[in-house]
């Protein structure tokens, strides 16, 4: 996503600039502390100067958006890795639990994201990426006869969204684990 502007291809950053950007996005202080985290905190956590941060991200909103997109990409990349390394039910459970953590972090960034993510096509694109990741896990499990065929990735995504809303509203993050177990019960074949 480096150097991306509307309607253009991303430009390649120098290796050192790419390392700095990666460190800034990996710092993910917004994911932990919410949008109230200062840019100084982000720079310090990433081990770069504030000037370096502002050269790459001229505003805090752009940094929040980039952090959000980075976290979405990381979550989506995890699906094939989990499918390859864990049994289907555990792979899906692990991904769902990571999704809940991601959504909790997103809530911390919600005010800032509302400002920068006003484009419906971007929101729909993100939803499609997440559904594609879930579909990868569901397909892998269905091919092994573990998951019910015909389970829709969008349905699972919407149910996960509901779990996130309930557990965030009730301030009970431990509830998510139990609700994910109930949802998995409906996805696993023969249950």
XYZ file of N, CA, C and O in Angstrom:
764
model
N 0.831 -1.180 0.000
C 0.000 0.000 0.000
C 0.875 1.241 0.000
O 0.384 2.343 -0.002
N 2.161 1.062 0.037
C 3.078 2.179 0.124
C 2.888 3.163 -1.005
O 2.868 2.808 -2.160
N 2.724 4.429 -0.649
C 2.645 5.481 -1.634
C 1.411 5.439 -2.495
O 1.393 5.992 -3.580
N 0.360 4.798 -2.074
C -0.834 4.668 -2.881
C -1.662 5.940 -2.840
O -1.894 6.503 -1.794
N -2.076 6.381 -4.005
C -3.057 7.453 -4.097
C -4.176 6.957 -4.987
O -3.995 6.013 -5.745
N -5.316 7.589 -4.892
C -6.487 7.133 -5.635
C -6.161 7.007 -7.118
O -5.673 7.935 -7.743
N -6.424 5.833 -7.677
C -6.288 5.606 -9.098
C -4.866 5.377 -9.580
O -4.629 5.350 -10.776
N -3.904 5.188 -8.703
C -2.538 4.944 -9.142
C -2.016 3.663 -8.531
O -2.528 3.173 -7.526
N -0.989 3.149 -9.149
C -0.312 1.975 -8.619
C 0.564 2.396 -7.452
O 1.114 3.494 -7.453
N 0.731 1.541 -6.453
C 1.617 1.896 -5.345
C 3.052 2.033 -5.847
O 3.485 1.273 -6.689
N 3.741 3.043 -5.341
C 5.145 3.182 -5.714
C 5.980 2.400 -4.717
O 5.609 2.226 -3.567
N 7.120 1.931 -5.182
C 8.020 1.168 -4.334
C 8.797 2.117 -3.442
O 9.316 3.118 -3.897
N 8.864 1.788 -2.172
C 9.670 2.561 -1.233
C 11.090 2.001 -1.221
O 11.304 0.821 -1.501
N 12.047 2.858 -0.860
C 13.405 2.368 -0.631
C 13.332 1.325 0.485
O 12.434 1.356 1.314
N 14.318 0.460 0.542
C 14.305 -0.617 1.535
C 14.232 -0.078 2.957
O 13.469 -0.590 3.786
N 15.006 0.971 3.264
C 14.981 1.506 4.622
C 13.645 2.174 4.927
O 13.112 2.050 6.039
N 13.070 2.861 3.940
C 11.765 3.492 4.142
C 10.683 2.428 4.334
O 9.785 2.593 5.161
N 10.775 1.318 3.588
C 9.812 0.227 3.743
C 9.933 -0.402 5.124
O 8.928 -0.695 5.770
N 11.160 -0.575 5.609
C 11.360 -1.127 6.960
C 10.733 -0.213 8.011
O 10.075 -0.671 8.937
N 10.940 1.103 7.837
C 10.358 2.054 8.786
C 8.830 1.999 8.749
O 8.180 2.013 9.791
N 8.271 1.942 7.554
C 6.807 1.851 7.444
C 6.303 0.576 8.095
O 5.327 0.594 8.850
N 6.967 -0.531 7.817
C 6.562 -1.807 8.418
C 6.622 -1.735 9.938
O 5.713 -2.207 10.623
N 7.672 -1.125 10.475
C 7.801 -1.002 11.931
C 6.690 -0.123 12.496
O 6.146 -0.415 13.569
N 6.351 0.945 11.793
C 5.258 1.820 12.250
C 3.939 1.064 12.276
O 3.170 1.159 13.235
N 3.677 0.296 11.231
C 2.407 -0.440 11.174
C 2.391 -1.597 12.165
O 1.343 -1.919 12.728
N 3.532 -2.225 12.368
C 3.608 -3.314 13.334
C 3.447 -2.800 14.762
O 2.982 -3.523 15.633
N 3.866 -1.567 15.011
C 3.744 -1.004 16.362
C 2.295 -1.081 16.816
O 2.010 -1.399 17.969
N 1.379 -0.782 15.909
C -0.063 -0.954 16.140
C -0.526 -0.494 17.510
O -1.309 -1.153 18.165
N -0.021 0.647 17.964
C -0.437 1.172 19.261
C -1.925 1.484 19.249
O -2.565 1.400 20.277
N -2.454 1.841 18.088
C -3.877 2.147 17.997
C -4.695 0.908 18.307
O -5.748 0.988 18.917
N -4.186 -0.241 17.877
C -4.895 -1.480 18.143
C -4.938 -1.781 19.636
O -5.892 -2.346 20.136
N -3.909 -1.355 20.347
C -3.852 -1.618 21.777
C -4.463 -0.490 22.598
O -5.210 -0.720 23.535
N -4.131 0.750 22.258
C -4.514 1.896 23.085
C -5.642 2.734 22.506
O -6.057 3.710 23.122
N -6.098 2.382 21.298
C -7.157 3.168 20.673
C -6.600 4.385 19.959
O -5.398 4.669 20.001
N -7.489 5.114 19.303
C -7.076 6.262 18.489
C -6.538 7.401 19.338
O -5.936 8.329 18.811
N -6.725 7.344 20.645
C -6.203 8.385 21.514
C -4.700 8.318 21.686
O -4.092 9.246 22.211
N -4.082 7.230 21.241
C -2.625 7.112 21.350
C -1.983 8.242 20.547
O -2.465 8.622 19.490
N -0.893 8.761 21.053
C -0.229 9.867 20.366
C 0.721 9.334 19.296
O 1.195 8.195 19.369
N 1.008 10.184 18.309
C 1.966 9.792 17.275
C 3.347 9.594 17.882
O 4.125 8.777 17.387
N 3.644 10.311 18.954
C 4.929 10.108 19.645
C 5.011 8.689 20.202
O 6.056 8.050 20.140
N 3.887 8.198 20.746
C 3.849 6.821 21.254
C 4.094 5.821 20.129
O 4.823 4.845 20.300
N 3.469 6.064 18.989
C 3.625 5.169 17.844
C 5.081 5.170 17.390
O 5.675 4.106 17.185
N 5.661 6.360 17.218
C 7.052 6.462 16.765
C 7.991 5.779 17.756
O 8.886 5.023 17.353
N 7.789 6.032 19.046
C 8.643 5.434 20.075
C 8.534 3.911 20.030
O 9.536 3.203 20.054
N 7.319 3.411 19.953
C 7.103 1.956 19.905
C 7.759 1.336 18.672
O 8.273 0.228 18.727
N 7.736 2.073 17.557
C 8.322 1.568 16.307
C 9.832 1.761 16.251
O 10.495 1.194 15.379
N 10.350 2.583 17.156
C 11.784 2.836 17.155
C 12.228 3.781 16.052
O 13.352 3.677 15.552
N 11.346 4.691 15.659
C 11.687 5.691 14.642
C 11.374 7.076 15.199
O 10.652 7.213 16.180
N 11.889 8.087 14.543
C 11.616 9.447 14.956
C 10.250 9.910 14.477
O 9.696 9.369 13.513
N 9.723 10.932 15.136
C 8.431 11.490 14.761
C 8.485 12.048 13.336
O 7.525 11.930 12.578
N 9.630 12.621 12.952
C 9.789 13.146 11.590
C 9.632 12.045 10.550
O 9.005 12.245 9.507
N 10.196 10.882 10.836
C 10.053 9.733 9.931
C 8.588 9.347 9.812
O 8.092 9.080 8.714
N 7.898 9.319 10.933
C 6.467 8.983 10.925
C 5.700 9.976 10.046
O 4.931 9.575 9.184
N 5.932 11.268 10.246
C 5.185 12.281 9.495
C 5.564 12.321 8.016
O 4.735 12.704 7.186
N 6.786 11.925 7.659
C 7.138 11.863 6.238
C 6.315 10.796 5.532
O 5.901 10.969 4.399
N 6.077 9.701 6.215
C 5.318 8.608 5.599
C 3.810 8.794 5.768
O 3.031 8.487 4.883
N 3.406 9.301 6.928
C 1.986 9.493 7.233
C 1.796 10.932 7.704
O 1.958 11.220 8.888
N 1.467 11.845 6.785
C 1.381 13.275 7.121
C 0.312 13.622 8.153
O 0.347 14.700 8.727
N -0.636 12.715 8.394
C -1.652 12.983 9.420
C -1.888 11.722 10.228
O -1.650 10.604 9.771
N -2.364 11.926 11.427
C -2.679 10.797 12.305
C -3.766 9.927 11.681
O -3.726 8.703 11.776
N -4.735 10.552 11.011
C -5.824 9.795 10.379
C -5.290 8.826 9.326
O -5.761 7.690 9.230
N -4.304 9.275 8.539
C -3.717 8.390 7.531
C -2.991 7.221 8.183
O -3.028 6.100 7.680
N -2.353 7.471 9.318
C -1.680 6.397 10.036
C -2.695 5.411 10.617
O -2.501 4.195 10.546
N -3.789 5.918 11.162
C -4.831 5.031 11.696
C -5.400 4.161 10.574
O -5.555 2.953 10.726
N -5.689 4.781 9.441
C -6.229 4.017 8.313
C -5.243 2.951 7.848
O -5.624 1.798 7.612
N -3.970 3.320 7.723
C -2.960 2.356 7.282
C -2.814 1.217 8.291
O -2.657 0.055 7.908
N -2.885 1.546 9.579
C -2.805 0.513 10.618
C -3.980 -0.446 10.492
O -3.814 -1.666 10.539
N -5.160 0.111 10.292
C -6.360 -0.707 10.122
C -6.209 -1.645 8.922
O -6.441 -2.849 9.023
N -5.806 -1.108 7.791
C -5.661 -1.925 6.582
C -4.584 -2.995 6.776
O -4.739 -4.131 6.326
N -3.518 -2.638 7.459
C -2.452 -3.596 7.747
C -2.989 -4.757 8.590
O -2.676 -5.925 8.331
N -3.796 -4.442 9.592
C -4.373 -5.478 10.450
C -5.345 -6.370 9.677
O -5.393 -7.580 9.890
N -6.129 -5.785 8.764
C -7.033 -6.581 7.923
C -6.215 -7.547 7.066
O -6.530 -8.745 6.991
N -5.164 -7.029 6.438
C -4.320 -7.882 5.594
C -3.686 -9.004 6.400
O -3.628 -10.152 5.951
N -3.217 -8.686 7.602
C -2.592 -9.704 8.454
C -3.614 -10.795 8.809
O -3.312 -11.984 8.758
N -4.802 -10.377 9.166
C -5.857 -11.321 9.517
C -6.194 -12.221 8.331
O -6.339 -13.435 8.476
N -6.288 -11.641 7.159
C -6.623 -12.420 5.962
C -5.496 -13.377 5.572
O -5.756 -14.506 5.155
N -4.248 -12.938 5.725
C -3.106 -13.817 5.423
C -3.044 -15.001 6.378
O -2.503 -16.056 6.042
N -3.592 -14.846 7.562
C -3.537 -15.927 8.553
C -4.390 -17.126 8.158
O -4.077 -18.249 8.548
N -5.450 -16.914 7.385
C -6.370 -18.014 7.062
C -5.664 -19.183 6.372
O -5.761 -20.328 6.854
N -4.950 -18.973 5.258
C -4.287 -20.123 4.640
C -3.208 -20.738 5.526
O -3.004 -21.954 5.500
N -2.529 -19.904 6.304
C -1.501 -20.419 7.205
C -2.122 -21.331 8.262
O -1.599 -22.408 8.556
N -3.239 -20.888 8.828
C -3.919 -21.700 9.841
C -4.483 -22.983 9.229
O -4.391 -24.050 9.829
N -5.060 -22.868 8.038
C -5.629 -24.045 7.366
C -4.552 -25.088 7.082
O -4.827 -26.297 7.131
N -3.350 -24.634 6.802
C -2.256 -25.555 6.491
C -1.617 -26.167 7.740
O -1.023 -27.240 7.665
N -1.765 -25.503 8.885
C -1.031 -25.958 10.061
C -1.888 -26.549 11.181
O -1.342 -27.159 12.098
N -3.204 -26.361 11.125
C -4.074 -26.845 12.194
C -5.223 -27.676 11.620
O -5.606 -27.479 10.465
N -5.802 -28.545 12.433
C -7.019 -29.233 11.989
C -8.100 -28.179 11.703
O -8.100 -27.092 12.306
N -9.035 -28.470 10.791
C -10.009 -27.474 10.344
C -10.766 -26.733 11.447
O -10.909 -25.514 11.394
N -11.256 -27.452 12.448
C -12.034 -26.790 13.499
C -11.149 -25.834 14.289
O -11.547 -24.692 14.570
N -9.940 -26.260 14.626
C -9.033 -25.390 15.383
C -8.570 -24.204 14.544
O -8.395 -23.096 15.059
N -8.369 -24.435 13.250
C -7.967 -23.338 12.358
C -9.061 -22.272 12.317
O -8.784 -21.076 12.450
N -10.305 -22.710 12.156
C -11.414 -21.756 12.091
C -11.609 -21.066 13.442
O -11.799 -19.853 13.496
N -11.546 -21.826 14.525
C -11.691 -21.229 15.860
C -10.600 -20.184 16.110
O -10.880 -19.080 16.561
N -9.366 -20.527 15.791
C -8.251 -19.592 16.007
C -8.450 -18.323 15.186
O -8.257 -17.212 15.685
N -8.871 -18.481 13.919
C -9.090 -17.306 13.078
C -10.232 -16.452 13.638
O -10.126 -15.230 13.692
N -11.311 -17.099 14.068
C -12.442 -16.354 14.630
C -12.023 -15.580 15.880
O -12.442 -14.436 16.074
N -11.225 -16.193 16.730
C -10.776 -15.500 17.935
C -9.871 -14.323 17.581
O -9.946 -13.266 18.203
N -9.041 -14.488 16.558
C -8.227 -13.358 16.096
C -9.118 -12.244 15.543
O -8.825 -11.069 15.717
N -10.185 -12.630 14.868
C -11.123 -11.640 14.331
C -11.744 -10.832 15.472
O -11.866 -9.609 15.377
N -12.128 -11.499 16.541
C -12.729 -10.807 17.695
C -11.728 -9.812 18.282
O -12.088 -8.673 18.609
N -10.468 -10.211 18.403
C -9.435 -9.310 18.903
C -9.275 -8.125 17.946
O -9.180 -6.971 18.368
N -9.267 -8.406 16.653
C -9.168 -7.346 15.641
C -10.331 -6.370 15.772
O -10.139 -5.153 15.736
N -11.542 -6.880 15.936
C -12.710 -6.007 16.038
C -12.659 -5.166 17.314
O -13.062 -4.004 17.308
N -12.159 -5.736 18.398
C -12.027 -4.961 19.630
C -11.049 -3.810 19.414
O -11.290 -2.682 19.852
N -9.953 -4.076 18.703
C -8.989 -3.018 18.401
C -9.609 -1.976 17.478
O -9.395 -0.779 17.632
N -10.405 -2.454 16.528
C -11.065 -1.534 15.593
C -12.000 -0.602 16.358
O -12.102 0.577 16.029
N -12.651 -1.117 17.394
C -13.537 -0.256 18.185
C -12.746 0.880 18.813
O -13.222 1.996 18.915
N -11.508 0.586 19.227
C -10.664 1.630 19.788
C -10.304 2.692 18.771
O -10.021 3.832 19.115
N -10.333 2.312 17.500
C -10.000 3.249 16.426
C -11.250 3.782 15.745
O -11.162 4.522 14.774
N -12.428 3.414 16.230
C -13.683 3.672 15.515
C -13.888 5.128 15.137
O -14.271 5.433 14.002
N -13.660 6.060 16.056
C -13.890 7.468 15.743
C -13.002 7.938 14.605
O -13.465 8.602 13.677
N -11.733 7.590 14.666
C -10.815 8.008 13.608
C -11.149 7.304 12.298
O -11.078 7.903 11.228
N -11.535 6.036 12.369
C -11.866 5.300 11.148
C -13.123 5.841 10.483
O -13.225 5.828 9.264
N -14.078 6.303 11.266
C -15.297 6.874 10.691
C -14.961 8.023 9.746
O -15.587 8.204 8.714
N -13.950 8.779 10.101
C -13.537 9.918 9.287
C -12.885 9.455 7.989
O -13.173 9.984 6.922
N -12.012 8.447 8.077
C -11.232 8.067 6.893
C -11.865 6.971 6.057
O -11.547 6.840 4.879
N -12.755 6.176 6.623
C -13.354 5.073 5.866
C -14.797 5.393 5.473
O -15.711 4.622 5.750
N -14.986 6.505 4.818
C -16.338 6.886 4.415
C -16.712 6.320 3.063
O -17.872 6.372 2.677
N -15.777 5.771 2.351
C -16.011 5.227 1.019
C -16.624 3.828 1.138
O -15.978 2.907 1.639
N -17.871 3.678 0.671
C -18.540 2.375 0.753
C -17.778 1.285 0.013
O -17.759 0.137 0.462
N -17.159 1.618 -1.121
C -16.452 0.588 -1.875
C -15.274 0.036 -1.068
O -14.988 -1.158 -1.131
N -14.614 0.872 -0.280
C -13.514 0.383 0.575
C -14.050 -0.537 1.660
O -13.459 -1.564 1.973
N -15.164 -0.158 2.252
C -15.752 -0.973 3.316
C -16.193 -2.330 2.744
O -15.958 -3.375 3.344
N -16.809 -2.308 1.571
C -17.245 -3.554 0.942
C -16.044 -4.408 0.532
O -16.100 -5.634 0.622
N -14.981 -3.757 0.094
C -13.769 -4.487 -0.273
C -13.191 -5.192 0.958
O -12.807 -6.369 0.884
N -13.151 -4.496 2.087
C -12.650 -5.102 3.322
C -13.508 -6.294 3.710
O -12.996 -7.361 4.055
N -14.824 -6.122 3.637
C -15.738 -7.220 3.971
C -15.506 -8.415 3.046
O -15.509 -9.564 3.484
N -15.276 -8.149 1.762
C -15.023 -9.229 0.803
C -13.720 -9.958 1.133
O -13.654 -11.194 1.032
N -12.688 -9.219 1.516
C -11.413 -9.850 1.891
C -11.595 -10.770 3.097
O -11.071 -11.887 3.124
N -12.328 -10.288 4.095
C -12.558 -11.095 5.294
C -13.387 -12.335 4.969
O -13.094 -13.436 5.447
N -14.411 -12.166 4.140
C -15.242 -13.318 3.742
C -14.422 -14.327 2.946
O -14.594 -15.540 3.105
N -13.511 -13.839 2.123
C -12.640 -14.728 1.357
C -11.747 -15.553 2.290
O -11.530 -16.748 2.065
N -11.246 -14.932 3.337
C -10.420 -15.651 4.312
C -11.241 -16.734 5.009
O -10.786 -17.876 5.155
N -12.451 -16.383 5.413
C -13.330 -17.374 6.057
C -13.656 -18.490 5.084
O -13.647 -19.675 5.439
N -13.937 -18.133 3.829
C -14.268 -19.134 2.818
C -13.114 -20.114 2.630
O -13.335 -21.312 2.462
N -11.895 -19.613 2.691
C -10.731 -20.493 2.571
C -10.753 -21.546 3.679
O -10.549 -22.738 3.422
N -11.026 -21.119 4.901
C -11.074 -22.042 6.038
C -12.250 -23.010 5.925
O -12.113 -24.203 6.198
N -13.411 -22.490 5.529
C -14.593 -23.344 5.387
C -14.411 -24.378 4.283
O -14.778 -25.552 4.441
N -13.838 -23.958 3.183
C -13.616 -24.877 2.060
C -12.644 -25.978 2.449
O -12.875 -27.162 2.150
N -11.569 -25.607 3.132
C -10.592 -26.604 3.572
C -11.253 -27.634 4.487
O -11.024 -28.842 4.351
N -12.100 -27.160 5.405
C -12.791 -28.081 6.309
C -13.855 -28.911 5.609
O -14.025 -30.093 5.909
N -14.571 -28.318 4.655
C -15.606 -29.050 3.919
C -14.977 -30.145 3.058
O -15.533 -31.245 2.934
N -13.819 -29.866 2.472
C -13.135 -30.862 1.653
C -12.712 -32.073 2.472
O -12.595 -33.170 1.949
N -12.497 -31.869 3.758
C -12.130 -32.974 4.642
C -13.359 -33.594 5.302
O -13.235 -34.488 6.138
N -14.538 -33.093 4.960
C -15.769 -33.624 5.532
C -16.031 -33.176 6.958
O -16.886 -33.739 7.640
N -15.314 -32.157 7.419
C -15.434 -31.696 8.798
C -16.536 -30.646 8.933
O -17.257 -30.624 9.926
N -16.679 -29.771 7.932
C -17.677 -28.702 7.981
C -18.838 -29.018 7.053
O -18.665 -29.663 6.025
N -19.994 -28.546 7.447
C -21.174 -28.693 6.601
C -20.923 -27.980 5.281
O -20.444 -26.856 5.263
N -21.276 -28.648 4.191
C -21.150 -27.968 2.900
C -22.251 -26.919 2.816
O -23.308 -27.052 3.424
N -21.987 -25.880 2.100
C -22.974 -24.827 1.933
C -22.975 -23.787 3.039
O -23.784 -22.869 3.016
N -22.075 -23.922 4.016
C -21.978 -22.889 5.050
C -21.399 -21.645 4.387
O -20.327 -21.702 3.786
N -22.094 -20.539 4.470
C -21.677 -19.330 3.781
C -20.698 -18.492 4.579
O -20.910 -18.225 5.769
N -19.640 -18.066 3.918
C -18.629 -17.241 4.568
C -19.226 -15.916 5.042
O -18.887 -15.434 6.125
N -20.123 -15.332 4.247
C -20.740 -14.063 4.655
C -21.614 -14.256 5.894
O -21.658 -13.379 6.764
N -22.289 -15.401 5.978
C -23.103 -15.689 7.163
C -22.218 -15.797 8.408
O -22.555 -15.263 9.467
N -21.107 -16.491 8.265
C -20.175 -16.631 9.385
C -19.624 -15.263 9.776
O -19.539 -14.932 10.962
N -19.286 -14.446 8.778
C -18.763 -13.107 9.054
C -19.793 -12.261 9.799
O -19.458 -11.570 10.765
N -21.048 -12.313 9.378
C -22.091 -11.535 10.049
C -22.310 -12.038 11.477
O -22.487 -11.244 12.399
N -22.281 -13.360 11.663
C -22.426 -13.917 13.010
C -21.261 -13.483 13.899
O -21.458 -13.131 15.069
N -20.060 -13.479 13.348
C -18.901 -13.005 14.109
C -19.061 -11.536 14.473
O -18.715 -11.128 15.589
N -19.580 -10.755 13.543
C -19.837 -9.347 13.832
C -20.802 -9.195 14.991
O -20.625 -8.346 15.868
N -21.832 -10.038 15.010
C -22.794 -10.015 16.114
C -22.145 -10.379 17.434
O -22.406 -9.748 18.468
N -21.283 -11.388 17.404
C -20.561 -11.774 18.620
C -19.728 -10.599 19.130
O -19.706 -10.300 20.329
N -19.070 -9.919 18.214
C -18.239 -8.771 18.600
C -19.084 -7.661 19.216
O -18.696 -7.074 20.231
N -20.226 -7.396 18.633
C -21.107 -6.356 19.176
C -21.585 -6.710 20.583
O -21.575 -5.880 21.480
N -21.997 -7.950 20.758
C -22.520 -8.388 22.055
C -21.430 -8.335 23.123
O -21.631 -7.795 24.202
N -20.270 -8.902 22.814
C -19.222 -8.965 23.826
C -18.654 -7.586 24.132
O -18.281 -7.314 25.268
N -18.604 -6.690 23.134
C -18.135 -5.330 23.381
C -19.161 -4.553 24.203
O -18.821 -3.885 25.167
N -20.421 -4.672 23.829
C -21.494 -3.937 24.533
C -21.592 -4.370 25.990
O -21.769 -3.555 26.886
N -21.499 -5.666 26.227
C -21.607 -6.194 27.592
C -20.288 -6.137 28.356
O -20.239 -6.541 29.520
N -19.211 -5.678 27.687
C -17.892 -5.613 28.325
C -17.479 -6.978 28.877
O -16.961 -7.084 29.986
N -17.735 -8.019 28.077
C -17.416 -9.383 28.503
C -16.648 -10.105 27.398
O -17.214 -10.945 26.698
N -15.374 -9.813 27.237
C -14.618 -10.444 26.154
C -14.551 -11.964 26.263
O -14.439 -12.642 25.249
N -14.613 -12.511 27.476
C -14.551 -13.972 27.635
C -15.767 -14.665 27.023
O -15.724 -15.844 26.664
N -16.856 -13.936 26.890
C -18.075 -14.472 26.284
C -17.852 -14.847 24.825
O -18.455 -15.796 24.325
N -16.973 -14.137 24.150
C -16.712 -14.405 22.728
C -16.267 -15.841 22.512
O -16.713 -16.500 21.569
N -15.397 -16.349 23.372
C -14.898 -17.722 23.234
C -16.054 -18.727 23.279
O -16.130 -19.634 22.457
N -16.966 -18.534 24.214
C -18.114 -19.451 24.323
C -19.045 -19.329 23.118
O -19.542 -20.325 22.600
N -19.300 -18.105 22.667
C -20.185 -17.908 21.519
C -19.572 -18.453 20.233
O -20.287 -19.004 19.388
N -18.260 -18.329 20.105
C -17.592 -18.923 18.944
C -17.754 -20.437 18.977
O -18.011 -21.075 17.954
N -17.645 -21.030 20.158
C -17.869 -22.476 20.295
C -19.261 -22.874 19.856
O -19.443 -23.884 19.158
N -20.267 -22.078 20.237
C -21.635 -22.358 19.797
C -21.774 -22.239 18.286
O -22.426 -23.070 17.643
N -21.158 -21.226 17.716
C -21.241 -21.061 16.270
C -20.541 -22.204 15.559
O -21.047 -22.729 14.554
N -19.400 -22.623 16.055
C -18.697 -23.747 15.443
C -19.537 -25.018 15.478
O -19.507 -25.823 14.540
N -20.300 -25.178 16.539
C -21.183 -26.339 16.657
C -22.143 -26.400 15.447
O -22.453 -27.480 14.954
N -22.570 -25.248 14.989
C -23.469 -25.190 13.826
C -22.759 -25.386 12.503
O -23.389 -25.700 11.502
N -21.450 -25.217 12.475
C -20.692 -25.320 11.242
C -20.132 -26.741 11.050
O -20.036 -27.236 9.928
N -19.810 -27.403 12.156
C -19.199 -28.729 12.077
C -20.245 -29.753 11.635
O -21.366 -29.788 12.157
N -19.886 -30.553 10.658
C -20.784 -31.583 10.119
C -21.080 -32.640 11.178
O -20.221 -32.970 11.995
N -22.287 -33.117 11.182
C -22.665 -34.196 12.071
C -22.949 -33.796 13.501
O -23.045 -34.646 14.379
N -23.070 -32.482 13.764
C -23.382 -32.071 15.131
C -24.798 -31.540 15.201
O -25.427 -31.223 14.259
